[in-house]
Short mmCIF file of C-alpha atoms in Angstrom, two decimals:
data_model
loop_
_atom_site.label_atom_id
_atom_site.label_comp_id
_atom_site.label_asym_id
_atom_site.label_seq_id
_atom_site.Cartn_x
_atom_site.Cartn_y
_atom_site.Cartn_z
CA UNK A 1 36.65 -47.75 47.46
CA UNK A 2 34.05 -50.49 46.86
CA UNK A 3 36.42 -53.08 48.36
CA UNK A 4 36.91 -51.03 51.53
CA UNK A 5 34.15 -51.36 54.18
CA UNK A 6 33.53 -47.63 54.22
CA UNK A 7 30.00 -47.83 55.62
CA UNK A 8 31.01 -50.10 58.50
CA UNK A 9 33.92 -47.79 59.21
CA UNK A 10 31.62 -44.76 59.21
CA UNK A 11 29.23 -46.52 61.55
CA UNK A 12 31.66 -48.18 63.97
CA UNK A 13 34.27 -45.42 64.25
CA UNK A 14 32.07 -43.02 66.27
CA UNK A 15 30.96 -45.89 68.54
CA UNK A 16 34.58 -46.79 69.27
CA UNK A 17 35.43 -43.14 69.86
CA UNK A 18 32.41 -42.78 72.13
CA UNK A 19 33.74 -45.58 74.36
CA UNK A 20 37.16 -43.92 74.54
CA UNK A 21 35.69 -40.51 75.34
CA UNK A 22 33.31 -41.91 77.94
CA UNK A 23 36.08 -43.48 80.03
CA UNK A 24 38.34 -40.44 80.04
CA UNK A 25 38.85 -39.25 83.62
CA UNK A 26 37.88 -35.84 84.96
CA UNK A 27 40.31 -33.17 83.94
CA UNK A 28 40.52 -34.49 80.37
CA UNK A 29 37.50 -32.58 79.07
CA UNK A 30 39.50 -30.82 76.35
CA UNK A 31 40.85 -34.15 75.08
CA UNK A 32 37.29 -35.51 74.89
CA UNK A 33 36.22 -32.56 72.75
CA UNK A 34 39.27 -32.87 70.53
CA UNK A 35 38.69 -36.58 69.94
CA UNK A 36 35.04 -35.94 69.05
CA UNK A 37 36.01 -33.20 66.60
CA UNK A 38 38.79 -35.22 64.95
CA UNK A 39 36.54 -38.27 64.56
CA UNK A 40 33.80 -36.14 62.99
CA UNK A 41 36.33 -34.71 60.52
CA UNK A 42 37.60 -38.20 59.65
CA UNK A 43 33.99 -39.27 59.03
CA UNK A 44 33.55 -36.25 56.78
CA UNK A 45 36.67 -37.17 54.82
CA UNK A 46 35.48 -40.77 54.36
CA UNK A 47 32.09 -39.54 53.19
CA UNK A 48 33.65 -37.20 50.65
CA UNK A 49 35.76 -40.07 49.31
CA UNK A 50 32.65 -42.27 49.11
CA UNK A 51 30.70 -39.55 47.28
CA UNK A 52 33.50 -39.11 44.74
CA UNK A 53 33.47 -42.87 44.05
CA UNK A 54 29.68 -43.08 43.79
CA UNK A 55 28.24 -43.84 40.34
CA UNK A 56 24.74 -42.31 39.98
CA UNK A 57 24.07 -44.32 36.81
CA UNK A 58 24.97 -47.73 38.24
CA UNK A 59 22.49 -50.49 37.43
CA UNK A 60 22.49 -52.01 40.90
CA UNK A 61 20.24 -50.34 43.52
CA UNK A 62 22.97 -50.02 46.17
CA UNK A 63 26.70 -49.34 46.15
CA UNK A 64 29.46 -49.94 48.72
CA UNK A 65 27.51 -53.06 49.65
CA UNK A 66 28.47 -55.12 52.69
CA UNK A 67 26.57 -58.26 53.60
CA UNK A 68 27.31 -60.87 56.25
CA UNK A 69 24.90 -63.44 57.77
CA UNK A 70 23.89 -62.35 61.24
CA UNK A 71 20.94 -64.37 62.60
CA UNK A 72 20.56 -66.92 59.84
CA UNK A 73 17.60 -68.73 61.42
CA UNK A 74 15.45 -65.64 60.81
CA UNK A 75 17.00 -64.52 57.55
CA UNK A 76 18.71 -61.54 59.20
CA UNK A 77 21.95 -60.15 57.77
CA UNK A 78 24.37 -57.41 58.58
CA UNK A 79 23.68 -55.67 55.27
CA UNK A 80 24.70 -52.15 54.32
CA UNK A 81 24.57 -50.14 51.11
CA UNK A 82 23.66 -46.70 49.83
CA UNK A 83 21.75 -45.32 46.90
CA UNK A 84 21.65 -41.64 45.94
CA UNK A 85 19.05 -40.80 48.59
CA UNK A 86 20.95 -42.42 51.45
CA UNK A 87 24.23 -40.95 50.26
CA UNK A 88 23.11 -37.32 50.34
CA UNK A 89 21.44 -37.77 53.74
CA UNK A 90 24.56 -39.39 55.23
CA UNK A 91 26.62 -36.59 53.71
CA UNK A 92 24.31 -33.99 55.28
CA UNK A 93 24.51 -35.64 58.71
CA UNK A 94 28.28 -36.06 58.60
CA UNK A 95 28.78 -32.49 57.36
CA UNK A 96 26.80 -31.19 60.33
CA UNK A 97 28.72 -33.33 62.85
CA UNK A 98 31.84 -31.13 63.22
CA UNK A 99 29.62 -28.04 63.09
CA UNK A 100 27.54 -29.31 66.00
CA UNK A 101 30.59 -30.29 68.02
CA UNK A 102 32.23 -26.89 67.53
CA UNK A 103 29.02 -24.99 68.26
CA UNK A 104 28.36 -27.05 71.39
CA UNK A 105 31.97 -26.97 72.57
CA UNK A 106 31.08 -25.51 75.98
CA UNK A 107 27.48 -26.72 76.29
CA UNK A 108 28.23 -29.23 79.04
CA UNK A 109 30.92 -27.29 80.92
CA UNK A 110 28.48 -25.75 83.39
CA UNK A 111 26.68 -29.02 84.13
CA UNK A 112 27.43 -29.85 87.76
CA UNK A 113 26.10 -33.40 87.69
CA UNK A 114 27.41 -34.78 84.39
CA UNK A 115 30.77 -34.56 82.69
CA UNK A 116 31.38 -33.13 79.20
CA UNK A 117 32.94 -36.50 78.35
CA UNK A 118 29.51 -38.08 78.62
CA UNK A 119 27.95 -35.37 76.46
CA UNK A 120 30.38 -35.84 73.58
CA UNK A 121 30.32 -39.62 73.91
CA UNK A 122 26.54 -39.54 73.45
CA UNK A 123 26.85 -37.30 70.40
CA UNK A 124 29.37 -39.70 68.85
CA UNK A 125 27.14 -42.70 69.56
CA UNK A 126 24.24 -40.88 67.96
CA UNK A 127 26.32 -40.24 64.83
CA UNK A 128 27.03 -43.96 64.56
CA UNK A 129 23.32 -44.77 64.78
CA UNK A 130 22.55 -42.18 62.11
CA UNK A 131 24.95 -43.80 59.63
CA UNK A 132 23.51 -47.25 60.26
CA UNK A 133 19.89 -46.20 59.96
CA UNK A 134 20.50 -44.59 56.55
CA UNK A 135 22.80 -47.35 55.26
CA UNK A 136 20.97 -50.48 56.48
CA UNK A 137 19.53 -52.63 53.68
CA UNK A 138 18.29 -55.27 56.11
CA UNK A 139 15.08 -54.14 57.80
CA UNK A 140 16.00 -55.74 61.12
CA UNK A 141 19.29 -53.84 61.20
CA UNK A 142 17.37 -50.68 60.30
CA UNK A 143 14.98 -51.32 63.18
CA UNK A 144 17.83 -51.87 65.66
CA UNK A 145 19.50 -48.60 64.63
CA UNK A 146 16.12 -46.82 64.62
CA UNK A 147 15.48 -47.86 68.22
CA UNK A 148 19.02 -47.59 69.62
CA UNK A 149 19.36 -43.97 68.51
CA UNK A 150 16.58 -43.08 70.96
CA UNK A 151 18.93 -43.85 73.87
CA UNK A 152 21.58 -41.16 73.29
CA UNK A 153 18.89 -38.58 72.44
CA UNK A 154 16.99 -39.38 75.64
CA UNK A 155 20.11 -38.86 77.77
CA UNK A 156 21.25 -35.80 75.82
CA UNK A 157 17.92 -34.13 76.59
CA UNK A 158 17.43 -35.49 80.11
CA UNK A 159 20.98 -35.00 81.37
CA UNK A 160 22.21 -31.91 79.54
CA UNK A 161 19.02 -30.04 78.66
CA UNK A 162 17.38 -27.15 80.44
CA UNK A 163 14.01 -26.27 81.90
CA UNK A 164 11.61 -29.23 81.91
CA UNK A 165 14.22 -31.51 80.43
CA UNK A 166 13.09 -34.65 82.27
CA UNK A 167 9.50 -34.20 81.11
CA UNK A 168 10.63 -33.51 77.55
CA UNK A 169 12.98 -36.50 77.49
CA UNK A 170 10.33 -38.90 78.80
CA UNK A 171 7.71 -37.55 76.38
CA UNK A 172 10.12 -37.96 73.47
CA UNK A 173 10.93 -41.50 74.56
CA UNK A 174 7.29 -42.55 75.03
CA UNK A 175 6.20 -41.22 71.65
CA UNK A 176 9.20 -42.81 69.97
CA UNK A 177 8.74 -46.16 71.70
CA UNK A 178 5.09 -46.25 70.68
CA UNK A 179 6.13 -45.60 67.10
CA UNK A 180 8.78 -48.28 67.45
CA UNK A 181 6.16 -50.81 68.57
CA UNK A 182 4.08 -50.05 65.50
CA UNK A 183 7.17 -50.47 63.33
CA UNK A 184 8.05 -53.76 65.02
CA UNK A 185 4.51 -55.09 64.50
CA UNK A 186 4.63 -54.16 60.82
CA UNK A 187 8.03 -55.80 60.42
CA UNK A 188 6.85 -59.03 62.02
CA UNK A 189 3.84 -59.03 59.71
CA UNK A 190 6.09 -58.41 56.72
CA UNK A 191 8.37 -61.27 57.79
CA UNK A 192 5.40 -63.65 57.92
CA UNK A 193 4.20 -62.49 54.51
CA UNK A 194 7.69 -62.92 53.02
CA UNK A 195 7.80 -66.49 54.37
CA UNK A 196 4.49 -67.22 52.65
CA UNK A 197 5.58 -65.70 49.36
CA UNK A 198 9.24 -66.80 49.23
CA UNK A 199 9.16 -69.99 51.27
CA UNK A 200 11.45 -68.51 53.91
CA UNK A 201 11.16 -65.33 55.95
CA UNK A 202 13.53 -62.46 55.23
CA UNK A 203 14.28 -58.86 56.13
CA UNK A 204 16.36 -58.25 53.00
CA UNK A 205 15.15 -55.08 51.26
CA UNK A 206 16.19 -56.35 47.83
CA UNK A 207 13.83 -59.30 48.24
CA UNK A 208 10.99 -57.39 49.91
CA UNK A 209 10.76 -54.45 47.53
CA UNK A 210 8.11 -55.23 44.94
CA UNK A 211 7.10 -58.46 46.68
CA UNK A 212 3.57 -59.39 45.51
CA UNK A 213 1.48 -58.78 48.63
CA UNK A 214 -2.31 -58.71 48.47
CA UNK A 215 -3.97 -55.29 48.77
CA UNK A 216 -5.60 -55.79 52.18
CA UNK A 217 -2.36 -57.02 53.76
CA UNK A 218 -0.51 -54.09 52.25
CA UNK A 219 -2.95 -51.68 53.86
CA UNK A 220 -2.34 -53.20 57.29
CA UNK A 221 1.43 -53.10 56.84
CA UNK A 222 1.25 -49.56 55.49
CA UNK A 223 -0.68 -48.39 58.56
CA UNK A 224 2.01 -49.75 60.89
CA UNK A 225 4.91 -48.34 58.92
CA UNK A 226 3.35 -44.98 58.15
CA UNK A 227 2.14 -44.09 61.64
CA UNK A 228 5.48 -45.14 63.13
CA UNK A 229 7.25 -42.78 60.77
CA UNK A 230 4.59 -40.05 61.07
CA UNK A 231 5.38 -39.84 64.80
CA UNK A 232 9.06 -39.53 64.03
CA UNK A 233 8.60 -37.05 61.18
CA UNK A 234 6.67 -35.40 63.03
CA UNK A 235 3.25 -34.89 61.45
CA UNK A 236 0.13 -33.35 62.93
CA UNK A 237 -1.44 -34.62 65.22
CA UNK A 238 1.46 -36.71 66.62
CA UNK A 239 3.93 -33.83 66.66
CA UNK A 240 3.57 -32.48 70.20
CA UNK A 241 6.76 -34.11 71.52
CA UNK A 242 8.92 -32.01 69.21
CA UNK A 243 8.43 -28.47 70.64
CA UNK A 244 9.01 -29.75 74.17
CA UNK A 245 12.15 -31.65 73.18
CA UNK A 246 13.57 -28.81 71.07
CA UNK A 247 12.97 -26.17 73.74
CA UNK A 248 14.55 -28.31 76.48
CA UNK A 249 17.58 -29.74 74.66
CA UNK A 250 20.85 -28.00 73.97
CA UNK A 251 21.01 -26.31 70.54
CA UNK A 252 23.48 -28.96 69.35
CA UNK A 253 21.12 -31.77 70.38
CA UNK A 254 18.15 -30.00 68.77
CA UNK A 255 20.15 -29.63 65.55
CA UNK A 256 20.80 -33.35 65.39
CA UNK A 257 17.28 -34.23 66.49
CA UNK A 258 15.33 -31.97 64.13
CA UNK A 259 17.88 -31.42 61.40
CA UNK A 260 18.99 -35.04 60.99
CA UNK A 261 17.14 -37.68 63.02
CA UNK A 262 13.65 -36.67 61.96
CA UNK A 263 14.76 -37.20 58.32
CA UNK A 264 14.93 -40.90 59.15
CA UNK A 265 11.13 -40.96 58.98
CA UNK A 266 10.80 -39.30 55.58
CA UNK A 267 13.75 -41.35 54.29
CA UNK A 268 12.00 -44.53 55.47
CA UNK A 269 8.81 -43.53 53.66
CA UNK A 270 10.80 -43.49 50.43
CA UNK A 271 13.00 -46.49 51.21
CA UNK A 272 10.49 -48.82 52.91
CA UNK A 273 6.87 -47.75 52.58
CA UNK A 274 6.58 -47.00 48.86
CA UNK A 275 8.55 -50.00 47.46
CA UNK A 276 7.11 -52.55 49.91
CA UNK A 277 3.52 -51.28 50.04
CA UNK A 278 3.04 -49.60 46.64
CA UNK A 279 -0.66 -50.33 46.22
CA UNK A 280 -1.46 -49.25 49.79
CA UNK A 281 0.64 -46.11 49.32
CA UNK A 282 -1.45 -45.12 46.30
CA UNK A 283 -4.64 -45.97 48.19
CA UNK A 284 -3.62 -43.88 51.23
CA UNK A 285 -2.09 -41.00 49.26
CA UNK A 286 -5.12 -38.65 49.50
CA UNK A 287 -5.21 -39.08 53.29
CA UNK A 288 -1.46 -38.52 53.61
CA UNK A 289 -1.56 -35.44 51.37
CA UNK A 290 -4.34 -33.93 53.51
CA UNK A 291 -2.27 -34.55 56.66
CA UNK A 292 0.77 -33.02 54.98
CA UNK A 293 -1.13 -29.86 54.03
CA UNK A 294 -2.58 -29.58 57.54
CA UNK A 295 0.95 -29.88 58.96
CA UNK A 296 2.20 -27.16 56.60
CA UNK A 297 -0.46 -24.62 57.52
CA UNK A 298 -0.88 -25.57 61.20
CA UNK A 299 2.86 -25.57 61.92
CA UNK A 300 3.28 -22.14 60.31
CA UNK A 301 0.27 -20.63 62.10
CA UNK A 302 1.34 -21.88 65.52
CA UNK A 303 4.93 -20.73 64.91
CA UNK A 304 3.72 -17.15 64.45
CA UNK A 305 2.30 -17.09 67.97
CA UNK A 306 5.37 -18.47 69.77
CA UNK A 307 7.39 -16.32 72.15
CA UNK A 308 10.16 -18.89 72.69
CA UNK A 309 12.72 -19.06 69.87
CA UNK A 310 13.33 -22.78 70.22
CA UNK A 311 9.64 -23.63 70.14
CA UNK A 312 9.14 -21.36 67.15
CA UNK A 313 11.88 -23.14 65.23
CA UNK A 314 10.39 -26.51 66.19
CA UNK A 315 6.96 -25.55 64.84
CA UNK A 316 8.50 -24.28 61.60
CA UNK A 317 9.93 -27.78 61.20
CA UNK A 318 6.46 -29.29 61.52
CA UNK A 319 5.49 -27.11 58.58
CA UNK A 320 8.60 -27.97 56.57
CA UNK A 321 8.12 -31.70 57.07
CA UNK A 322 4.65 -31.29 55.62
CA UNK A 323 6.27 -30.06 52.40
CA UNK A 324 8.68 -33.02 52.35
CA UNK A 325 5.89 -35.58 52.77
CA UNK A 326 3.74 -33.79 50.19
CA UNK A 327 6.59 -34.13 47.69
CA UNK A 328 7.01 -37.84 48.43
CA UNK A 329 3.33 -38.67 48.00
CA UNK A 330 3.02 -36.61 44.84
CA UNK A 331 4.51 -39.69 43.12
CA UNK A 332 6.32 -37.55 40.57
CA UNK A 333 10.04 -37.64 39.95
CA UNK A 334 10.46 -33.90 40.40
CA UNK A 335 8.39 -33.95 43.61
CA UNK A 336 10.30 -36.92 45.03
CA UNK A 337 13.70 -35.52 44.14
CA UNK A 338 12.62 -32.14 45.48
CA UNK A 339 11.63 -33.72 48.79
CA UNK A 340 15.13 -35.21 49.18
CA UNK A 341 16.76 -31.86 48.39
CA UNK A 342 14.31 -30.28 50.86
CA UNK A 343 15.48 -32.73 53.54
CA UNK A 344 19.05 -31.57 53.01
CA UNK A 345 18.07 -27.89 52.85
CA UNK A 346 15.95 -28.17 55.98
CA UNK A 347 18.82 -29.84 57.82
CA UNK A 348 21.09 -26.92 56.94
CA UNK A 349 18.61 -24.13 57.68
CA UNK A 350 17.45 -25.72 60.94
CA UNK A 351 21.05 -26.17 62.06
CA UNK A 352 21.75 -22.50 61.40
CA UNK A 353 18.62 -21.38 63.25
CA UNK A 354 19.12 -23.56 66.31
CA UNK A 355 22.83 -22.88 66.63
CA UNK A 356 22.64 -19.10 66.16
CA UNK A 357 19.65 -18.96 68.50
CA UNK A 358 21.76 -20.94 70.98
CA UNK A 359 24.57 -18.39 70.73
CA UNK A 360 22.08 -15.60 71.47
CA UNK A 361 20.37 -17.45 74.31
CA UNK A 362 23.68 -18.29 76.00
CA UNK A 363 24.60 -14.60 76.04
CA UNK A 364 21.18 -13.37 77.15
CA UNK A 365 20.27 -16.24 79.48
CA UNK A 366 16.77 -16.51 78.03
CA UNK A 367 15.17 -17.94 74.90
CA UNK A 368 12.13 -15.64 75.08
CA UNK A 369 11.89 -13.39 72.04
CA UNK A 370 10.59 -10.35 74.01
CA UNK A 371 13.74 -10.43 76.17
CA UNK A 372 15.84 -9.33 73.18
CA UNK A 373 15.78 -6.28 70.95
CA UNK A 374 18.38 -4.29 69.03
CA UNK A 375 20.91 -7.12 68.82
CA UNK A 376 22.21 -5.90 65.47
CA UNK A 377 23.48 -2.73 67.16
CA UNK A 378 25.70 -4.59 69.62
CA UNK A 379 26.37 -7.89 67.78
CA UNK A 380 26.00 -7.23 64.04
CA UNK A 381 27.71 -10.46 62.98
CA UNK A 382 25.42 -12.61 65.11
CA UNK A 383 22.41 -10.68 63.85
CA UNK A 384 23.61 -11.25 60.28
CA UNK A 385 23.91 -14.99 60.87
CA UNK A 386 20.44 -14.99 62.39
CA UNK A 387 19.02 -13.17 59.38
CA UNK A 388 20.68 -15.57 56.95
CA UNK A 389 19.33 -18.56 58.85
CA UNK A 390 15.85 -17.04 58.78
CA UNK A 391 16.00 -16.28 55.06
CA UNK A 392 17.15 -19.82 54.40
CA UNK A 393 14.21 -21.16 56.40
CA UNK A 394 11.68 -19.08 54.46
CA UNK A 395 13.18 -20.30 51.16
CA UNK A 396 14.74 -17.17 49.75
CA UNK A 397 15.72 -17.62 46.06
CA UNK A 398 19.37 -18.55 45.70
CA UNK A 399 19.37 -20.67 48.86
CA UNK A 400 18.93 -24.44 49.16
CA UNK A 401 15.43 -24.39 50.67
CA UNK A 402 14.08 -22.48 47.69
CA UNK A 403 15.19 -25.23 45.31
CA UNK A 404 13.62 -27.96 47.44
CA UNK A 405 10.42 -26.06 48.12
CA UNK A 406 9.85 -25.02 44.51
CA UNK A 407 10.47 -28.48 43.06
CA UNK A 408 8.17 -30.04 45.68
CA UNK A 409 5.40 -27.59 44.76
CA UNK A 410 5.88 -28.14 41.01
CA UNK A 411 5.82 -31.92 41.43
CA UNK A 412 2.88 -31.80 43.82
CA UNK A 413 0.88 -29.50 41.57
CA UNK A 414 1.14 -32.03 38.75
CA UNK A 415 -0.61 -34.65 40.87
CA UNK A 416 -2.43 -32.72 43.62
CA UNK A 417 -3.04 -29.16 42.36
CA UNK A 418 -5.44 -28.14 45.15
CA UNK A 419 -3.06 -29.36 47.86
CA UNK A 420 -0.15 -27.53 46.24
CA UNK A 421 -2.11 -24.28 46.08
CA UNK A 422 -3.09 -24.54 49.75
CA UNK A 423 0.51 -25.38 50.66
CA UNK A 424 1.58 -22.01 49.24
CA UNK A 425 -0.12 -20.48 52.29
CA UNK A 426 2.70 -21.99 54.33
CA UNK A 427 5.22 -20.05 52.28
CA UNK A 428 3.43 -16.78 52.99
CA UNK A 429 3.18 -17.57 56.69
CA UNK A 430 6.87 -18.50 56.85
CA UNK A 431 7.74 -14.95 55.86
CA UNK A 432 5.71 -13.72 58.80
CA UNK A 433 7.14 -15.92 61.54
CA UNK A 434 10.74 -15.53 60.39
CA UNK A 435 10.75 -11.80 59.79
CA UNK A 436 8.70 -10.99 62.89
CA UNK A 437 11.11 -13.01 65.02
CA UNK A 438 14.13 -11.32 63.45
CA UNK A 439 12.59 -7.88 63.84
CA UNK A 440 11.85 -8.40 67.54
CA UNK A 441 15.24 -9.93 68.30
CA UNK A 442 17.65 -7.91 66.19
CA UNK A 443 16.07 -4.66 65.06
CA UNK A 444 14.87 -1.58 66.88
CA UNK A 445 16.67 0.38 69.57
CA UNK A 446 19.19 -1.35 71.77
CA UNK A 447 17.45 -2.61 74.92
CA UNK A 448 18.91 -2.88 78.39
CA UNK A 449 18.82 -6.66 78.11
CA UNK A 450 21.35 -6.81 75.30
CA UNK A 451 23.71 -4.00 76.26
CA UNK A 452 27.28 -5.24 76.26
CA UNK A 453 26.37 -8.44 74.39
CA UNK A 454 29.47 -9.97 72.82
CA UNK A 455 29.47 -10.52 69.06
CA UNK A 456 30.29 -13.87 67.43
CA UNK A 457 33.65 -15.32 68.43
CA UNK A 458 35.96 -17.13 65.95
CA UNK A 459 34.81 -20.62 67.01
CA UNK A 460 31.18 -19.68 66.35
CA UNK A 461 32.06 -18.16 62.98
CA UNK A 462 33.92 -21.32 61.97
CA UNK A 463 30.93 -23.42 63.03
CA UNK A 464 28.35 -21.42 61.04
CA UNK A 465 30.45 -20.68 57.93
CA UNK A 466 30.20 -24.21 56.43
CA UNK A 467 26.40 -24.15 56.76
CA UNK A 468 26.23 -20.83 54.94
CA UNK A 469 28.57 -22.10 52.20
CA UNK A 470 26.61 -25.33 51.66
CA UNK A 471 23.27 -23.53 51.70
CA UNK A 472 24.41 -21.11 49.00
CA UNK A 473 26.16 -23.84 46.97
CA UNK A 474 23.08 -26.07 46.79
CA UNK A 475 20.84 -23.07 46.18
CA UNK A 476 22.91 -21.70 43.30
CA UNK A 477 23.97 -24.98 41.70
CA UNK A 478 21.67 -27.88 42.73
CA UNK A 479 22.37 -30.02 39.65
CA UNK A 480 25.02 -32.31 41.27
CA UNK A 481 22.59 -33.19 44.07
CA UNK A 482 19.75 -33.87 41.62
CA UNK A 483 22.06 -35.99 39.46
CA UNK A 484 22.77 -38.25 42.43
CA UNK A 485 19.21 -38.35 43.75
CA UNK A 486 17.18 -38.69 40.54
CA UNK A 487 18.05 -42.31 39.64
CA UNK A 488 17.27 -43.50 43.18
CA UNK A 489 13.94 -41.65 43.23
CA UNK A 490 13.04 -43.00 39.79
CA UNK A 491 13.82 -46.53 40.96
CA UNK A 492 11.69 -46.02 44.08
CA UNK A 493 8.68 -44.79 42.11
CA UNK A 494 9.04 -47.63 39.59
CA UNK A 495 7.33 -49.90 42.14
CA UNK A 496 4.18 -47.78 41.96
CA UNK A 497 1.45 -48.24 39.38
CA UNK A 498 0.32 -44.62 39.15
CA UNK A 499 0.41 -43.03 35.72
CA UNK A 500 3.69 -41.15 35.25
CA UNK A 501 3.63 -37.35 35.06
CA UNK A 502 6.38 -35.86 32.98
CA UNK A 503 7.94 -32.69 34.45
CA UNK A 504 7.99 -29.58 32.29
CA UNK A 505 11.71 -29.21 33.09
CA UNK A 506 13.84 -32.38 33.34
CA UNK A 507 14.97 -32.56 36.94
CA UNK A 508 18.52 -33.48 36.03
CA UNK A 509 18.84 -30.29 34.00
CA UNK A 510 17.68 -27.95 36.74
CA UNK A 511 19.98 -24.98 37.32
CA UNK A 512 19.70 -21.94 39.52
CA UNK A 513 18.52 -19.90 36.51
CA UNK A 514 15.77 -22.44 35.75
CA UNK A 515 14.62 -22.42 39.36
CA UNK A 516 14.64 -18.65 39.54
CA UNK A 517 12.64 -18.30 36.31
CA UNK A 518 10.10 -20.87 37.53
CA UNK A 519 9.78 -18.91 40.75
CA UNK A 520 9.10 -15.70 38.84
CA UNK A 521 6.41 -17.40 36.74
CA UNK A 522 4.80 -18.87 39.85
CA UNK A 523 4.69 -15.48 41.51
#
C-alpha cells in the first residue's frame, strides 16, 4: 500500500467525480446522486485499506508519504503523509461522506434555481479539500486546501440553504477569509525565519517542526496561527458565524461544516502550532485554557436558551470545541489523545444530531422546538434516533463522547486542575440543553403540528445506523483508536519543554471498563 499513491487518490478522486457530476445535464439527477454515493464508498474502502496497512509504531513521523517538487523557487512541494492523528480524522470524514450523501439525497430536489448536480458536485469537491488539508505535510499545500474548501461551503450555504442563507454564507466567508489572512501572514513570517535559520526558505513540516526560533518571534507567529484557527474552531468570542451558518445550511452541509471542517482548526493546533511554536504555546497556554473554559460554559449556557434546533446544536459545538482545545493545551499525553478521540466523537454525535433534526424539520417544515411535541407517539424510531444523538452529545457512558470527554478532563486536571473543575459545569449544562430539547420535541401529548408525521424511512435508517454503530464501538472499545493516536500525540508533545505528567492509567491500556470505573470515581 505504501507504493500506491493512496492519499493522492483519496484527494483527487472526489474532484474528478465533482467535475463529472457538475456537467451532467438536467434529467440526470439520480445519476449524479449515484456517482456521489459510489465515489464516497470507494473513498471509504481506500481509507479502510490504508488504516489496515498503517503501523502505529513506525519510527518515521508520516506514512504513505508522497513528495514531488511543486514551486521549487520557494521551497514548495506537493507533499502528503499521515500520522495517527491525521489518519483517524480522515477516516472520520470519509466514514461520514456516504452518510451525508444518503441523508441529503433529496435536499436539493426542491431548489428551483440550482440543480442537484451542483449540490453533490460541491459536496464531492469539499471531500477532496478535506483529505488534502489533513494529509498535507507542506504548509503551503495545507494553506491552499484550507482556503479552497471555503468555496464549496460558501456555495452550499448560499445556494442551497434556507432562511437568511446569503447573510450566513457571506458572514462565514468574511470570518474565514480574515482568519486565512492571519494564517497567510504567519506562514510568510515562518518562511522568512526558516530562510534565516536554514539558509533557504521552506514550507516543509519536517524541517519546520522544532526549528530553533527565538521566543519573541515565536509569540508573533503563534498569534497569527492561533487566532486563524480559533476563528475556524470556533472559540469565543470569534464564534458568531457558526450559529448563523448552521441554522441556514442544509443538515448535510452543517454536518460537514461542524462535524468535520471545524476539526481542521484543532488538528492544525496539534500539527502546526505546538511543534513549530513550542515555547510560545507554553507561554500562551494559560490564556488559551481560559478561553477554552469560557467557550465550554458560555456555549452550554447559550444553548439552553435556544428555540431553534440547528442553533442549539451549533452552540453545543462551541462548548465541545472548548473541551477539545483544553485537552490539547493540557500538554499531557492522555489529554492530547483524549482531544483527538473527542474530535472523532464530536463528529459522530454532531452528524447524528444535525441529520436527525433535519429529518424532523423536513417533515414539520420548521426548526423551532416549540413547533414540535409528542413526536415519539407518531414517529418512535425517529424519536429514538434523536434521543441516541442527544445522549451521545452529552457524553453518556458507553458512547464515544464519554471516552473523549473523560480523558480530556483527566489530562487537563493533571496540568490545570481549576480549569478542569470549572469545565465540569459544561457537562452538567449539557444534560439540561439536550434533555430539555428532547422533552419538548419528542415527549408529552401528541400535538396538532406532528399528527400524521411519517416515521423514519429505510434510507434514513441506513444513513443513521453507521453513526450509531461507530459511536457505540468507540465508546465500548476505544483501545484501537488510542493505539493509533498515542504515538503521534507523544511525538507532537516531544517538541514542548513542559515537565511531563504521567497518567494514572496508561492511555494505550484504556478499556471501556477502565473508563467506566474512572467515571464512577469522578462522580
